[in-house]
XYZ file of C-alpha atoms in Angstrom:
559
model
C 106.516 105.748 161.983
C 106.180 107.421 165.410
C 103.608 109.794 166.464
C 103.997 113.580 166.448
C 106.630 113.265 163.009
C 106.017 116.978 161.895
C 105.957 118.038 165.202
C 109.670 116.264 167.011
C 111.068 118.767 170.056
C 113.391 121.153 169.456
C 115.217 121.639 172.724
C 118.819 120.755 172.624
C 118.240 118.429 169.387
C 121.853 119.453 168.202
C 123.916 121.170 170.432
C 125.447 123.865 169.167
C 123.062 125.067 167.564
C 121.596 128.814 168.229
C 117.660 128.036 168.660
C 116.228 128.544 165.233
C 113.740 131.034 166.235
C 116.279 133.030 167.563
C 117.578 133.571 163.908
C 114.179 134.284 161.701
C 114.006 136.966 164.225
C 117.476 138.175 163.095
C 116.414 137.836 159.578
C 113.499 139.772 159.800
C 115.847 142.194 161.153
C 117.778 142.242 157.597
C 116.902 144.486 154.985
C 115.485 142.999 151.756
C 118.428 144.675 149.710
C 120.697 142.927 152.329
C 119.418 139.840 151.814
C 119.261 139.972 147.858
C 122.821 140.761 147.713
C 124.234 137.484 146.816
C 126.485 136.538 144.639
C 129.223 133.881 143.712
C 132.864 132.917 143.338
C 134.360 129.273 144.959
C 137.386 127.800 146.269
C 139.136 125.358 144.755
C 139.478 121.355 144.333
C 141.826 120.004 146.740
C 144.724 117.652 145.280
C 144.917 113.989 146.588
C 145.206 113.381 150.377
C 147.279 116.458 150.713
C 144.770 119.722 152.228
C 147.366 122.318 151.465
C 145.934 125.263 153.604
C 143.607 127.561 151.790
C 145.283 130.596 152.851
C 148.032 130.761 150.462
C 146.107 131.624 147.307
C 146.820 135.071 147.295
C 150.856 135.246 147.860
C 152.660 136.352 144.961
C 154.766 133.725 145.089
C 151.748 131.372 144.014
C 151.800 133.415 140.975
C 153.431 132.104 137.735
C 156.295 134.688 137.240
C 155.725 134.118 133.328
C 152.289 135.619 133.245
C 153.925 138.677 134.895
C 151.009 139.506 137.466
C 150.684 143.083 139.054
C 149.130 143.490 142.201
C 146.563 146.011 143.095
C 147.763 148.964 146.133
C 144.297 148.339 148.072
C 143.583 151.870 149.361
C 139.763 150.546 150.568
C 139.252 154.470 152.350
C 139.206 155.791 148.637
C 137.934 152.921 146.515
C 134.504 153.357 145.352
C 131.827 151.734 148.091
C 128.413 152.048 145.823
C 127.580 151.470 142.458
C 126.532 155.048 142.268
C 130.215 155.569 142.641
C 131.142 154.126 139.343
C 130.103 156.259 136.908
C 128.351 153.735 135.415
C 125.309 154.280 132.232
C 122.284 155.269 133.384
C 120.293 151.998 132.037
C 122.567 149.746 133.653
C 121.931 152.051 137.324
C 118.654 151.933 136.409
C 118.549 147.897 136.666
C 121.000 147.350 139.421
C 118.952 149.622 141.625
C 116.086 147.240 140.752
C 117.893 144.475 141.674
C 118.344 145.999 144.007
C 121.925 146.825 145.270
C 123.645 149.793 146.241
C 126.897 148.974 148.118
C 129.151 146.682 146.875
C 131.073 143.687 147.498
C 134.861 143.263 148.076
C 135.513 141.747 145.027
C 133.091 144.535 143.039
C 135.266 147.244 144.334
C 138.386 145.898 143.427
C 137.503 144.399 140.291
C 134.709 146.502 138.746
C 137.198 149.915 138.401
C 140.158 147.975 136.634
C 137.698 146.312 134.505
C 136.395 149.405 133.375
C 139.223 150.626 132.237
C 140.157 147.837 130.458
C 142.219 145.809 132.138
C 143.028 141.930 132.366
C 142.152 140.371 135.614
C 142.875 136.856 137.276
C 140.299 137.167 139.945
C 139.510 134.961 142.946
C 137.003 135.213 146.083
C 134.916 133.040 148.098
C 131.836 131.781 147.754
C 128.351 134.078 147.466
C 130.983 136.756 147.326
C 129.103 138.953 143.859
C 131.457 138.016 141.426
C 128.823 137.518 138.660
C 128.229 141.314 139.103
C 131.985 142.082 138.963
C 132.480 140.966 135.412
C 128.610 141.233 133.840
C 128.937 145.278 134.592
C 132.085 146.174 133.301
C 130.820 143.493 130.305
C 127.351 145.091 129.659
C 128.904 148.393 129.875
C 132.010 148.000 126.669
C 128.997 146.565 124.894
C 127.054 149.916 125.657
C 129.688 152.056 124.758
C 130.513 150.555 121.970
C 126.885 150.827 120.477
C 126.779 146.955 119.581
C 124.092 145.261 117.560
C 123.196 142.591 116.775
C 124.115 142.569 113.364
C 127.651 143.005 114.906
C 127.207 139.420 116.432
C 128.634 138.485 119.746
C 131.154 141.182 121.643
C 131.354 138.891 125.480
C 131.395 135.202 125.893
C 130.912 134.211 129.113
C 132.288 130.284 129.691
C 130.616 128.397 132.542
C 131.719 124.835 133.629
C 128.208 123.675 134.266
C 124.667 124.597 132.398
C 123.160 125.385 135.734
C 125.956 128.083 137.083
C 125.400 129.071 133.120
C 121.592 129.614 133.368
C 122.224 131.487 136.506
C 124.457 133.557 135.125
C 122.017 134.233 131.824
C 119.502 135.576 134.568
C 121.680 138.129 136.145
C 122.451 139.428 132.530
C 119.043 139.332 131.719
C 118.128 141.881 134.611
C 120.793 143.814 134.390
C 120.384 144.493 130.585
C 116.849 145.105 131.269
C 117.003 148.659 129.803
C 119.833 148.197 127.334
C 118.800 147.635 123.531
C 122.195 145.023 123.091
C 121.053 141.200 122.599
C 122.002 138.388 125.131
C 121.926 134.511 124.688
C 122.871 130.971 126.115
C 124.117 128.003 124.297
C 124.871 124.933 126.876
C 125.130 121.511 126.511
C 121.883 119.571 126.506
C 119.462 121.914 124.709
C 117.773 122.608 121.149
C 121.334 123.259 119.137
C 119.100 124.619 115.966
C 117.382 127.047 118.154
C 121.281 128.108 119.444
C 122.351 128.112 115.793
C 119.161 130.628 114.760
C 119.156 133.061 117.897
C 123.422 133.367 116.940
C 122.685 133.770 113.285
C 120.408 136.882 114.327
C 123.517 137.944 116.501
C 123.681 137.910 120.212
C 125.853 140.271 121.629
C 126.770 138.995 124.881
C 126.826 135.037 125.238
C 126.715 132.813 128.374
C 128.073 129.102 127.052
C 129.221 126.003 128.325
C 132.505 125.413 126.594
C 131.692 121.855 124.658
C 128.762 123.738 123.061
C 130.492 126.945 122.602
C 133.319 125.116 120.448
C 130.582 123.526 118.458
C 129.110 126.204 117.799
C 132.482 128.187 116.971
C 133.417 125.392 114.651
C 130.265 124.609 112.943
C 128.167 127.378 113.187
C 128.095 129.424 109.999
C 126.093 132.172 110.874
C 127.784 133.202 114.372
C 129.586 136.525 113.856
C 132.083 136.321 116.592
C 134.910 138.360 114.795
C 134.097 141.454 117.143
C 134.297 139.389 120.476
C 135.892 142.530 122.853
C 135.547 140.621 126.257
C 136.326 137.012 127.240
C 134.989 135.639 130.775
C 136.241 132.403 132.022
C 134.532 131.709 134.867
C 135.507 128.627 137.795
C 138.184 127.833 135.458
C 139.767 125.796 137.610
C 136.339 123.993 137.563
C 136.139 123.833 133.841
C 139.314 122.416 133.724
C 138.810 119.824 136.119
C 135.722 118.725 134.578
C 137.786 117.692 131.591
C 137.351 120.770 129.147
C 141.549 121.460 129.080
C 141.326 121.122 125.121
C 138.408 122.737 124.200
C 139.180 125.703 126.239
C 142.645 125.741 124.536
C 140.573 125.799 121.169
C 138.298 128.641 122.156
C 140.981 130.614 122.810
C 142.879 130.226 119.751
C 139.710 130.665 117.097
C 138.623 133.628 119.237
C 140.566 137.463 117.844
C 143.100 138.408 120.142
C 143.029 141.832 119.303
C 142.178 144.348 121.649
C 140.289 141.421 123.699
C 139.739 141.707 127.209
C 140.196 138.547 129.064
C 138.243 138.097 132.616
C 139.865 135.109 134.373
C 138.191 133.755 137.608
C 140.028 130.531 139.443
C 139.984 130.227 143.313
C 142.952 127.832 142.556
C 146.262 128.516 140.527
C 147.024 125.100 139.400
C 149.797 124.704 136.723
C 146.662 123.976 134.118
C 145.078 127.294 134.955
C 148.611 128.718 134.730
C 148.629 127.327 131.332
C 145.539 128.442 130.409
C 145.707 132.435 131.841
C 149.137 132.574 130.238
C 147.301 131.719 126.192
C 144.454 133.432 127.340
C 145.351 136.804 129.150
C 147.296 139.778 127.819
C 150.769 140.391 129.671
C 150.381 141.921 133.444
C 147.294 140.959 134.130
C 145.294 142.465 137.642
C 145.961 139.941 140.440
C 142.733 140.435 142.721
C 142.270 137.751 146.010
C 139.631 138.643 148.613
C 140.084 136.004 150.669
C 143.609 135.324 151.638
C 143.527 137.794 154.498
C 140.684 136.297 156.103
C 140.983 133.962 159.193
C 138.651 131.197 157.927
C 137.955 129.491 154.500
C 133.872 129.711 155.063
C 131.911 132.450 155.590
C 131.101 133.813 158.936
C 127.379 133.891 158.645
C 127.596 130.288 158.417
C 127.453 127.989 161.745
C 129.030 124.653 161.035
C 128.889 121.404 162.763
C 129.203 117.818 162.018
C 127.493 114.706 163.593
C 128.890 110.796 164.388
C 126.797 108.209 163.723
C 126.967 104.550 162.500
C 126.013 103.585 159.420
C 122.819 101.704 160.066
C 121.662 105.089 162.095
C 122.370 107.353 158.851
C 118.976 107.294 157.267
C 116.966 107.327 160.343
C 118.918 110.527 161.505
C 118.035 111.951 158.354
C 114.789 111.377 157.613
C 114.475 112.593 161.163
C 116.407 116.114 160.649
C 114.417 116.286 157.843
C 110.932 115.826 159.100
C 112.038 118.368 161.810
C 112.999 120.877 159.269
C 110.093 120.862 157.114
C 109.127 124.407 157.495
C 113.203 125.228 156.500
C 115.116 125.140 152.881
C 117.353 122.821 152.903
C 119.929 121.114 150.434
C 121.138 117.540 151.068
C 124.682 116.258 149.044
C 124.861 112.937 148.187
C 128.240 110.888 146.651
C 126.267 109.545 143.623
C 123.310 109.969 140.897
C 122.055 106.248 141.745
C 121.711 107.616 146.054
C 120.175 110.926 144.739
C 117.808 108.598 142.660
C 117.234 106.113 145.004
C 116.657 108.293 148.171
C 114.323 111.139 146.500
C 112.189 107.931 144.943
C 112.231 106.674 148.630
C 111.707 110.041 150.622
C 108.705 110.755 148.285
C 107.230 107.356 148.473
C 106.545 107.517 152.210
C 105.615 110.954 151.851
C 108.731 113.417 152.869
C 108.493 115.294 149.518
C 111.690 116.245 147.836
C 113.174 117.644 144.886
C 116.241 116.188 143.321
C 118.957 117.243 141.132
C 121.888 114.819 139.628
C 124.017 114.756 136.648
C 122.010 111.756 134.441
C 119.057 113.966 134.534
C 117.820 115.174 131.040
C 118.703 118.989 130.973
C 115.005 120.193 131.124
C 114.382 118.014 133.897
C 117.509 119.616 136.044
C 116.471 123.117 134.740
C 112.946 122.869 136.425
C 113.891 121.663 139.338
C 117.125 124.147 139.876
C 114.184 127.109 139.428
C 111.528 125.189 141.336
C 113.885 125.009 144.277
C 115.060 128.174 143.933
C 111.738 129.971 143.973
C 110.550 127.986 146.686
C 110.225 129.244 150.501
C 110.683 125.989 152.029
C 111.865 122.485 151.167
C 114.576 119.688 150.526
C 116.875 119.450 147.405
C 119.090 116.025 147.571
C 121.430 116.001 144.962
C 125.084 115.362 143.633
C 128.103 117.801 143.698
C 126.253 119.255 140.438
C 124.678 121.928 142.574
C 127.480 122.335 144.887
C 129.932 124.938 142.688
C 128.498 128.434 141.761
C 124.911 128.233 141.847
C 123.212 131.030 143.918
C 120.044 129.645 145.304
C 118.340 132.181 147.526
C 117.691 131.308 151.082
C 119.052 128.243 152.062
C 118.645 127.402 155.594
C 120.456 124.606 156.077
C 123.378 122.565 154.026
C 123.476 118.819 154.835
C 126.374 116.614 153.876
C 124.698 113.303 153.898
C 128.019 111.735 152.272
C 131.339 113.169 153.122
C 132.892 115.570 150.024
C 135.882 114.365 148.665
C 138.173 116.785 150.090
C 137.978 119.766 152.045
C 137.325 122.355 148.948
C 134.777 120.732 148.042
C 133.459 120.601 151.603
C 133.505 124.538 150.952
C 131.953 124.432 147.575
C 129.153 122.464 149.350
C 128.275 124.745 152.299
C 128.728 127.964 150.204
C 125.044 127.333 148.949
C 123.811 128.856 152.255
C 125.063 132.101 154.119
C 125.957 133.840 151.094
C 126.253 137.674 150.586
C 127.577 140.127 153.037
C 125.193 139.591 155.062
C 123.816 135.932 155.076
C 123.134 133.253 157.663
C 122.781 129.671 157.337
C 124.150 126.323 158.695
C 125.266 123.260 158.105
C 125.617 119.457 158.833
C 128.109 117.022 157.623
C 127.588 113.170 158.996
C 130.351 111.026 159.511
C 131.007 107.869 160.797
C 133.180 106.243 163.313
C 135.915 105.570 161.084
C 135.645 108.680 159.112
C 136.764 111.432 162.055
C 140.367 111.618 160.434
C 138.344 114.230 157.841
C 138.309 116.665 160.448
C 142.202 117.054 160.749
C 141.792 117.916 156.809
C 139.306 120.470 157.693
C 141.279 122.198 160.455
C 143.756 122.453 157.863
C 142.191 124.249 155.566
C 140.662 126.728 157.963
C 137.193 124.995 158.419
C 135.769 126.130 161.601
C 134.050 122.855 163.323
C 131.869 122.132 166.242
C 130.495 118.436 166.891
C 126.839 118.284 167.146
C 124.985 115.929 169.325
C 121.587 114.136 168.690
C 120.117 111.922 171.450
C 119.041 108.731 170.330
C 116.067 108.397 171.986
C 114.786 111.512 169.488
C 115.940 109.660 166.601
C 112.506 108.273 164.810
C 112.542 104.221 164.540
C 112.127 103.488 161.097
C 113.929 100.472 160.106
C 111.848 97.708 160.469
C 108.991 99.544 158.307
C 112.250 100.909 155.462
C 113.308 97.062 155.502
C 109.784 95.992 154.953
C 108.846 98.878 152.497
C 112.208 97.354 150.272
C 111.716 93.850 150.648
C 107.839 94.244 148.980
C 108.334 97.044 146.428
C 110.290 95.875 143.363
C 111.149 98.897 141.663
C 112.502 100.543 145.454
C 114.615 97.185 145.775
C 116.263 97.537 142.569
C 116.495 101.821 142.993
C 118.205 100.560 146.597
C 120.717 98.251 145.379
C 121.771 100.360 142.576
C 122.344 103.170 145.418
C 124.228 100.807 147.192
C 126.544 99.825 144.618
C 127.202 103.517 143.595
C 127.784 104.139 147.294
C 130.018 101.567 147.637
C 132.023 102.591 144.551
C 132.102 106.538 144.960
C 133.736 105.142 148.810
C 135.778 103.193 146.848
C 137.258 105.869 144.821
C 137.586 108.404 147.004
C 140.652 110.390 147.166
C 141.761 110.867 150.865
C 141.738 106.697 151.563
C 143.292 107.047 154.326
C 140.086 108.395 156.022
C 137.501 106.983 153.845
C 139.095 103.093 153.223
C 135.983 101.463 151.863
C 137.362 98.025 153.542
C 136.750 99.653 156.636
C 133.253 99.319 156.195
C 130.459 97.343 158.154
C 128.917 96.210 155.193
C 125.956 95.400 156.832
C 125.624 98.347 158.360
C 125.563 100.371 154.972
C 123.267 97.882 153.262
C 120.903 98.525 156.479
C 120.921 102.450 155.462
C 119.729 101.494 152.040
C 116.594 99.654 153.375
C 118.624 95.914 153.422
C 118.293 93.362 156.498
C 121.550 91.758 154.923
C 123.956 93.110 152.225
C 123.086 92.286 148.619
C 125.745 91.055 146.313
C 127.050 93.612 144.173
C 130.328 93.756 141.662
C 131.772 97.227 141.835
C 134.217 98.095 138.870
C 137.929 99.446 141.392
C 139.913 99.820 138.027
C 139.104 103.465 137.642
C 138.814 104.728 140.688
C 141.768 102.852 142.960
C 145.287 103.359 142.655
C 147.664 100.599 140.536
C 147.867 97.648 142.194
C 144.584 96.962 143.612
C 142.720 97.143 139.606
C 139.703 94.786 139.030
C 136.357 93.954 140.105
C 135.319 92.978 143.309
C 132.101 91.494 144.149
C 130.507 92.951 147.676
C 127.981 89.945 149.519
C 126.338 89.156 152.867
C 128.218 88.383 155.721
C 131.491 90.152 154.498
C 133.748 89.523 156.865
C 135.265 93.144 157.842
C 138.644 94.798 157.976
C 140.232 92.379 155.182
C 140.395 92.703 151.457
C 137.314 90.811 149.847
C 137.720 89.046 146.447
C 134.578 87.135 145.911
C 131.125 86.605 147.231
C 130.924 85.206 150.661
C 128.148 82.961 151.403
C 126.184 82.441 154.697
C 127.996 80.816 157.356
């Protein structure tokens, strides 16, 4: 490795680019209660290969006539600005001035007042946009007023697709009941179910849950008093649902008491299963509320985007390079798969570029340490898998890096809403592609994703690969990490949905395997019956010397 690592120039490294010193003299510029305004709410999971523009989400006519939506007159000269405004309880002004806030968000001032009073709401808004806020208020507040304790068991269940946007949530809640006597718990997937069962037998008035544990519980739990639930949140359902919980949300609902329950709602996409499940789950006429569909672009505009071409073989030398370079900087990197998130942090930290990493094979103690380790941290890297990429507000992220290519363009905007989030943020971002992968710009430009290519000469691109291929060829535990990385790489490429840009046969195989540390490819069988479409089903075995641009069947020996 080259002399001067820590210290690589910073002229002109990616064009494009504002100079980074530049911005922390901006940011010193911000206010801390600007700064510590952030929130969340994301857009939605793109269907196959077909970027409909994000724009249309908040039409009527995207609206299922059946669940009878009303739309809100938006009079924003005499909606309320500040919290102050809201004549809210003086323990719950109390904490949200020690949060501290004091003028809200879009979707708090259209959503807060309604909710308040009672009403229904299908809710959506971008990314780091406060919508946690929006429905913990008016939630803490019915519990407040209606004097709930814990011997009346739970009164608002929060459901959260993932136990990390659910811990998040639990720690908003936990500050802003801070001065209220009502209970609050979490049950998620992963952790000590007796220690759930106990806290809920001693009653927990408002609940944050994953919904696989929250049915459990609900089913099996004897001692959980949720006859008096008043308030149900259903938060990313879109994301819940396409995480595969269609059935047990459909069986929450139903055991839940419909009676004089509020249902909260929040989807940035109305698919026909979130149609389904707001028409079971929300009274008729529910509040229609969409920040975002007058807005000219589907990102935030504290964000500065760019992407970079490079060939496969250069991919982990620009990295590692960008990342040595930003070392003083927070950054998050996205990876296709647990075994690359694996194999890379094991990598990065062996030759002494230490990183944190997140992924979804983790144990859940392991991913909750390292979720608050990152997030309390002023400075560092976090690679990891689309698991952090939906919800989770992790303060001052400088940069987002899309080492591999999201699937589709919403989750391109799930990804970079980790940085630049609040009404006031800043960050940027970095998505690599190769060669063969610039068709995944059109998709972008579709869906409103502002784009500017970013240069990075070669000659500042460190020369590692001769001491990466020597590093995997000695180590036997790195080898094996490598491979596996491969093989995952090779089969999240495989099954990715927009094949027209991303055809894995399009490949340099050699190239790819010389990314993972490999002077040649090693053979690996990749399982193509779940993730390609009929007519292609199998396994196919991936070798040296592949020859490129035709379908392989078997291993192909030297030449």
């Amino acid at each position: 490795m080259e002399k001067d690592e820590n210290e690589i120039e910073d002229e002109e490294d990616f064009a494009g680019f504002a100079s980074e010193e530049e911005e922390d003299r901006e940011e010193d510029r911000v206010t801390a209660a600007q700064e510590e305004q952030v929130e969340q709410k994301e857009t939605p999971k793109e269907a196959e290969e077909r970027p409909a523009s994000l724009g249309n989400l908040g039409q009527p006519s995207d609206l299922p006539s059946a669940l009878g939506v009303s739309l809100p007159t938006i009079d924003t000269a005499n909606d309320p600005q500040e919290f102050s405004q809201l004549n809210l309880s003086e323990k719950t002004m109390k904490a949200i001035n020690e949060m501290p806030f004091r003028t809200m968000t879009e979707i708090q001032r259209r959503a807060i007042p309604p909710l308040l009073a009672g009403r229904d709401v299908l809710g959506a808004a971008k990314t780091g946009s406060g919508k946690t806020l929006a429905f913990l208020i008016p939630a803490v507040e019915m519990l407040y007023s209606l004097r709930f304790k814990p011997r009346n068991g739970t009164g608002v269940i929060v459901v959260s697709p993932t136990r990390e946007l659910a811990l998040q949530i639990f720690g908003v809640a936990r500050e802003l009941m801070a001065y209220h006597s009502q209970t609050y718990g979490i049950v998620i997937g992963g952790a000590n179910r007796r220690a759930e069962a106990e806290k809920l037998g001693k009653g927990v008035n408002l609940l944050i849950a994953t919904p696989g544990r929250l049915l459990d519980h609900l089913q099996n739990t004897q001692g959980f008093v949720f006859k008096n639930v008043r308030a149900l949140v259903i938060d990313e359902a879109d994301r819940i649902l396409e995480v595969g919980f269609e059935d047990e949300m459909r069986q929450i609902v139903k055991i839940l008491p419909k009676e004089d329950r509020q249902t909260m709602l929040f989807s940035a996409t109305q698919t026909t299963k979130v149609e389904d499940l707001a028409r079971i789950s929300l009274r008729p006429g529910p509040l229609y509320i969409n920040v975002d569909h007058y807005q000219e672009h589907s990102t935030v505009e504290g964000l500065e985007q760019g992407y970079v071409i490079c060939e496969a073989d250069m991919r982990f030398r620009l990295l590692f390079t960008f990342l040595k370079k930003h070392l003083k900087k927070k950054v998050i990197v996205f990876f296709s798969s647990c075994n690359c998130v694996k194999y890379y942090a094991e990598l990065l930290n062996y030759i002494d570029l230490p990183v944190l990493d997140l992924h979804g094979k983790q144990k859940q103690q392991k991913r909750t340490n390292t979720f608050f380790e990152f997030c309390n941290a002023t400075h560092g890297t976090l690679i990891c898998t689309d698991v952090a990429a939906r919800g989770l507000d992790i303060p001052a992220v400088d940069w987002i890096v899309q080492f591999d290519p999201p699937d589709d363009p919403r989750d391109y905007i799930h990804r970079v809403g980790r940085t630049a989030r609040g009404a006031t943020g800043r960050g940027k971002s970095l998505m690599f592609l190769q060669p063969n992968e610039v068709g995944f710009l059109q998709h972008l430009k579709k869906a409103r994703v502002p784009l500017v290519e970013f240069e990075m000469p070669a000659k500042k691109i460190l020369d590692i690969q001769s001491q990466l291929e020597m590093l995997i060829g000695k180590n036997y535990y790195l080898n094996k990490s490598a491979k596996d990385g491969y093989r995952s790489y090779l089969q999240a490429y495989a099954s990715h949905s927009l094949r027209s840009v991303f055809n894995v046969n399009e490949l340099d195989l050699r190239k790819v395997a010389r990314s993972f540390g490999f002077a040649t490819p090693p053979r690996v069988d990749i399982n193509l019956g779940a993730s390609m479409k009929k007519g292609v089903e199998g396994r196919r075995a991936y070798g040296s010397q592949m020859k490129q641009g035709k379908r392989f069947t078997g291993h192909r020996g030297r030449r």
